[in-house]
Coordinates of C-alpha atoms in Angstrom, one line a residue:
M1 CA 69.6 -38.9 24.0
M2 CA 66.4 -38.5 22.3
T3 CA 66.2 -35.3 20.4
K4 CA 63.2 -36.1 17.8
P5 CA 59.8 -37.4 17.9
V6 CA 59.4 -41.2 18.6
T7 CA 56.0 -41.3 16.5
H8 CA 53.0 -39.3 15.4
I9 CA 49.4 -39.3 16.5
D10 CA 46.8 -38.2 13.8
I11 CA 45.9 -34.7 15.0
D12 CA 42.6 -34.7 13.1
K13 CA 41.5 -38.0 14.9
F14 CA 42.7 -36.8 18.1
A15 CA 40.6 -33.6 17.8
R16 CA 37.4 -35.8 17.6
W17 CA 38.2 -37.0 21.1
V18 CA 38.5 -33.5 22.6
D19 CA 35.7 -32.4 24.6
A20 CA 34.2 -28.9 24.1
A21 CA 35.7 -27.8 27.5
S22 CA 39.2 -28.9 26.7
A23 CA 39.1 -27.5 23.4
R24 CA 38.1 -24.0 24.8
V25 CA 40.9 -24.1 27.0
L26 CA 43.4 -25.2 24.3
K27 CA 41.8 -22.4 21.9
I28 CA 42.6 -19.6 24.6
L29 CA 46.2 -21.0 25.2
R30 CA 47.0 -21.2 21.5
D31 CA 45.3 -17.7 20.7
H32 CA 47.8 -16.3 23.1
H33 CA 50.7 -17.9 21.7
I34 CA 51.5 -20.1 24.8
D35 CA 53.7 -23.1 24.1
T36 CA 51.4 -26.0 25.1
R37 CA 51.7 -29.8 24.8
I38 CA 49.2 -32.5 25.9
V39 CA 50.6 -34.7 28.4
G40 CA 50.3 -38.0 30.3
G41 CA 47.4 -40.3 30.2
A42 CA 45.8 -38.8 27.1
V43 CA 48.9 -39.4 25.0
R44 CA 49.4 -43.0 26.3
D45 CA 45.7 -43.7 25.6
A46 CA 45.7 -42.2 22.2
L47 CA 48.8 -44.3 21.3
L48 CA 46.8 -47.3 22.3
G49 CA 43.9 -46.3 20.0
R50 CA 41.6 -45.5 22.9
A51 CA 39.7 -42.1 23.4
P52 CA 41.2 -40.3 26.3
R53 CA 39.3 -40.2 29.5
D54 CA 40.9 -36.7 30.5
I55 CA 43.1 -34.3 28.6
D56 CA 45.7 -32.6 30.5
F57 CA 47.9 -29.6 29.2
V58 CA 51.3 -28.4 30.1
V59 CA 52.2 -24.9 29.3
N60 CA 55.7 -23.0 29.2
C61 CA 54.5 -20.1 31.4
D62 CA 54.0 -19.1 35.0
P63 CA 50.6 -20.3 36.6
S64 CA 49.9 -16.7 37.3
E65 CA 49.7 -16.2 33.6
V66 CA 47.2 -19.1 33.3
L67 CA 45.2 -17.5 36.1
F68 CA 45.3 -14.1 34.5
L69 CA 43.7 -15.7 31.1
F70 CA 41.1 -17.6 32.9
E71 CA 39.9 -14.7 34.6
M72 CA 40.0 -12.6 31.6
Y73 CA 37.6 -15.2 29.9
D74 CA 35.5 -15.5 33.1
I75 CA 36.5 -19.0 33.7
E76 CA 36.3 -20.3 37.3
T77 CA 39.5 -21.8 38.5
D78 CA 40.6 -24.3 41.2
V79 CA 44.2 -24.0 42.4
S80 CA 44.4 -26.6 44.9
G81 CA 47.2 -28.2 42.8
I82 CA 49.2 -24.8 42.6
A83 CA 52.1 -26.7 44.7
H84 CA 52.6 -28.7 41.6
G85 CA 52.1 -25.7 39.2
T86 CA 48.5 -26.8 38.3
V87 CA 45.7 -24.5 37.7
K88 CA 42.3 -26.2 37.0
A89 CA 39.7 -24.6 34.6
V90 CA 36.3 -25.5 36.0
F91 CA 33.2 -25.9 33.9
G92 CA 29.7 -26.8 35.1
Y93 CA 28.3 -27.6 38.3
G94 CA 27.4 -30.4 40.6
N95 CA 27.5 -34.0 38.9
K96 CA 28.2 -32.5 35.4
Q97 CA 31.2 -30.4 36.7
Q98 CA 34.5 -30.7 34.7
K99 CA 37.8 -29.6 35.6
I100 CA 40.7 -29.1 33.0
D101 CA 44.3 -29.3 34.3
V102 CA 46.8 -26.9 33.0
T103 CA 50.3 -27.2 34.5
S104 CA 53.2 -25.1 34.2
L105 CA 56.3 -26.7 32.8
G106 CA 58.5 -28.4 35.5
Y107 CA 57.0 -26.1 38.3
R108 CA 56.9 -27.1 42.1
I109 CA 56.5 -24.8 45.2
Q110 CA 57.5 -26.0 48.7
L111 CA 58.5 -24.7 51.9
H112 CA 62.0 -25.1 52.9
N113 CA 63.2 -23.9 56.2
N114 CA 60.0 -21.7 56.4
Y115 CA 60.9 -20.1 53.2
V116 CA 59.0 -20.5 50.2
D117 CA 60.9 -22.2 47.5
T118 CA 60.0 -22.1 43.9
I119 CA 61.5 -24.8 41.5
R120 CA 61.0 -23.8 37.7
H121 CA 62.5 -26.3 35.0
N122 CA 61.7 -24.7 31.8
T123 CA 62.5 -27.8 29.5
W124 CA 60.1 -30.6 28.4
R125 CA 62.8 -33.2 29.3
A126 CA 62.9 -31.9 32.8
D127 CA 59.2 -31.9 33.2
S128 CA 58.9 -35.4 31.8
A129 CA 61.1 -36.6 34.6
M130 CA 58.9 -35.4 37.1
R131 CA 56.0 -37.6 35.9
D132 CA 54.6 -40.6 37.9
L133 CA 55.4 -43.4 35.4
S134 CA 57.3 -43.6 32.2
I135 CA 54.2 -44.4 30.1
N136 CA 52.7 -41.2 31.4
A137 CA 55.7 -39.0 30.7
M138 CA 55.2 -38.7 27.1
S139 CA 54.0 -35.4 25.4
M140 CA 52.3 -34.4 22.3
D141 CA 52.9 -31.0 20.6
M142 CA 50.2 -29.4 18.4
Q143 CA 51.4 -31.1 15.3
G144 CA 50.7 -34.4 16.7
R145 CA 54.4 -35.1 17.3
V146 CA 55.1 -37.4 20.5
W147 CA 58.1 -36.6 22.5
D148 CA 59.5 -39.3 24.8
Y149 CA 62.4 -38.5 27.3
Q150 CA 61.8 -41.5 29.6
N151 CA 61.5 -44.6 27.4
G152 CA 57.8 -44.5 27.9
Y153 CA 57.0 -45.6 24.2
E154 CA 59.1 -48.6 24.6
D155 CA 57.5 -49.6 27.8
L156 CA 53.9 -49.1 26.4
Q157 CA 54.8 -51.3 23.4
H158 CA 55.8 -54.1 25.9
Q159 CA 53.0 -53.4 28.4
R160 CA 55.7 -52.6 30.9
V161 CA 54.4 -50.4 34.1
R162 CA 57.5 -48.5 35.3
L163 CA 57.7 -46.0 38.3
S164 CA 59.8 -43.0 37.3
D165 CA 62.9 -42.1 39.2
W166 CA 61.0 -38.9 40.5
S167 CA 58.3 -41.1 41.9
R168 CA 60.8 -43.6 43.5
R169 CA 62.4 -40.7 45.2
H170 CA 59.1 -38.9 46.4
I171 CA 56.8 -42.0 47.0
S172 CA 56.7 -41.3 50.6
K173 CA 55.5 -37.9 50.2
D174 CA 53.0 -38.7 47.5
P175 CA 51.7 -42.3 48.1
N176 CA 48.9 -42.0 45.9
V177 CA 51.3 -42.8 43.0
I178 CA 50.7 -46.4 44.2
M179 CA 47.1 -46.2 43.2
R180 CA 48.0 -44.6 40.0
Y181 CA 50.5 -47.6 39.5
F182 CA 48.0 -50.4 39.9
K183 CA 45.4 -48.5 37.8
A184 CA 48.0 -48.5 34.9
V185 CA 48.8 -52.2 35.4
A186 CA 45.1 -53.1 35.2
M187 CA 45.0 -51.3 31.8
F188 CA 47.0 -54.4 30.2
D189 CA 46.3 -57.8 29.4
H190 CA 49.8 -58.9 30.1
A191 CA 51.5 -56.2 32.3
R192 CA 54.8 -56.4 33.0
V193 CA 56.5 -55.0 36.2
L194 CA 59.7 -54.3 37.8
R195 CA 60.5 -56.4 41.0
S196 CA 62.2 -53.4 42.6
D197 CA 59.1 -51.2 41.9
L198 CA 57.1 -54.0 43.7
K199 CA 59.3 -54.1 46.7
L200 CA 59.4 -50.2 47.1
I201 CA 55.5 -50.1 46.8
Q202 CA 55.0 -52.8 49.4
R203 CA 57.4 -50.8 51.9
M204 CA 55.5 -47.5 51.3
A205 CA 52.0 -49.0 50.9
P206 CA 51.2 -48.2 54.8
N207 CA 51.6 -44.5 54.0
L208 CA 48.2 -44.6 51.9
A209 CA 46.4 -44.8 55.3
H210 CA 47.6 -41.3 56.0
A211 CA 46.8 -39.9 52.4
Q212 CA 44.5 -36.8 52.3
D213 CA 43.3 -37.0 48.9
D214 CA 40.0 -39.1 49.6
E215 CA 38.8 -38.8 45.9
R216 CA 41.6 -41.1 45.0
V217 CA 42.0 -43.3 47.9

C-alpha cells in the first residue's frame, strides 16, 4: 500500500503554468489554511511535461466553507456540480469566462428513498478512488509531491488508459466518462487499453444519447 509520494513535480515550473484566476483561488485557500491539492488532468499533464489546460483543486473542507470564502472575496460561484462537492469560482464574462473547480474531498450528495444522503470520505485515498481514470486519480500537494493511490503513475508511464473501479460501477449513471476515456486515449501515440473496459463501454455507449451535459456530448 502506497504511503509515500511516487515522484515530484518542480513546483516553480508548475507555478509558471498557473493562470491568474487559478493562482488567486489557490492563494485564498492557502491564506485560510485549507488543506489543498491539485488533482486530475493537471497532474497528469505536468508529469508529461505539458502545460495543464485546466487546474482543478480538491480541498479538505465542506463546500459551504468554500462558498463562504468566495462570497467574502466577491467571487461569483457556480454550484451546478454541488452533488459532487464542486463549487466553481467564476471569473470574466462571455467568451472570456473562466471557471475554476474546487471540490470537497470525497464528497457526494444524492437522494435515497426521498432523503438527502451526504457521503463524506475525508482521506485522499478514498477521494482518488472516486476519480474516472487511474491516470486522473493522482494528486499533487503544495510541495510538488505526487501521491498515487490507484497505480496511475505506472499506467501513465506505459500509456495505459484504465477505468477506475468507481467508473466501472457508476458508468450507467455518468456515461460522460466514456467521452473522457476516449479523450485520454487520444492523448497517447501508442495507447494501451483493457479489453474489459472496452466491452463495458460498448455495452453502455447507448446511454450517451440520454446524457444531459450538452457541453461535453
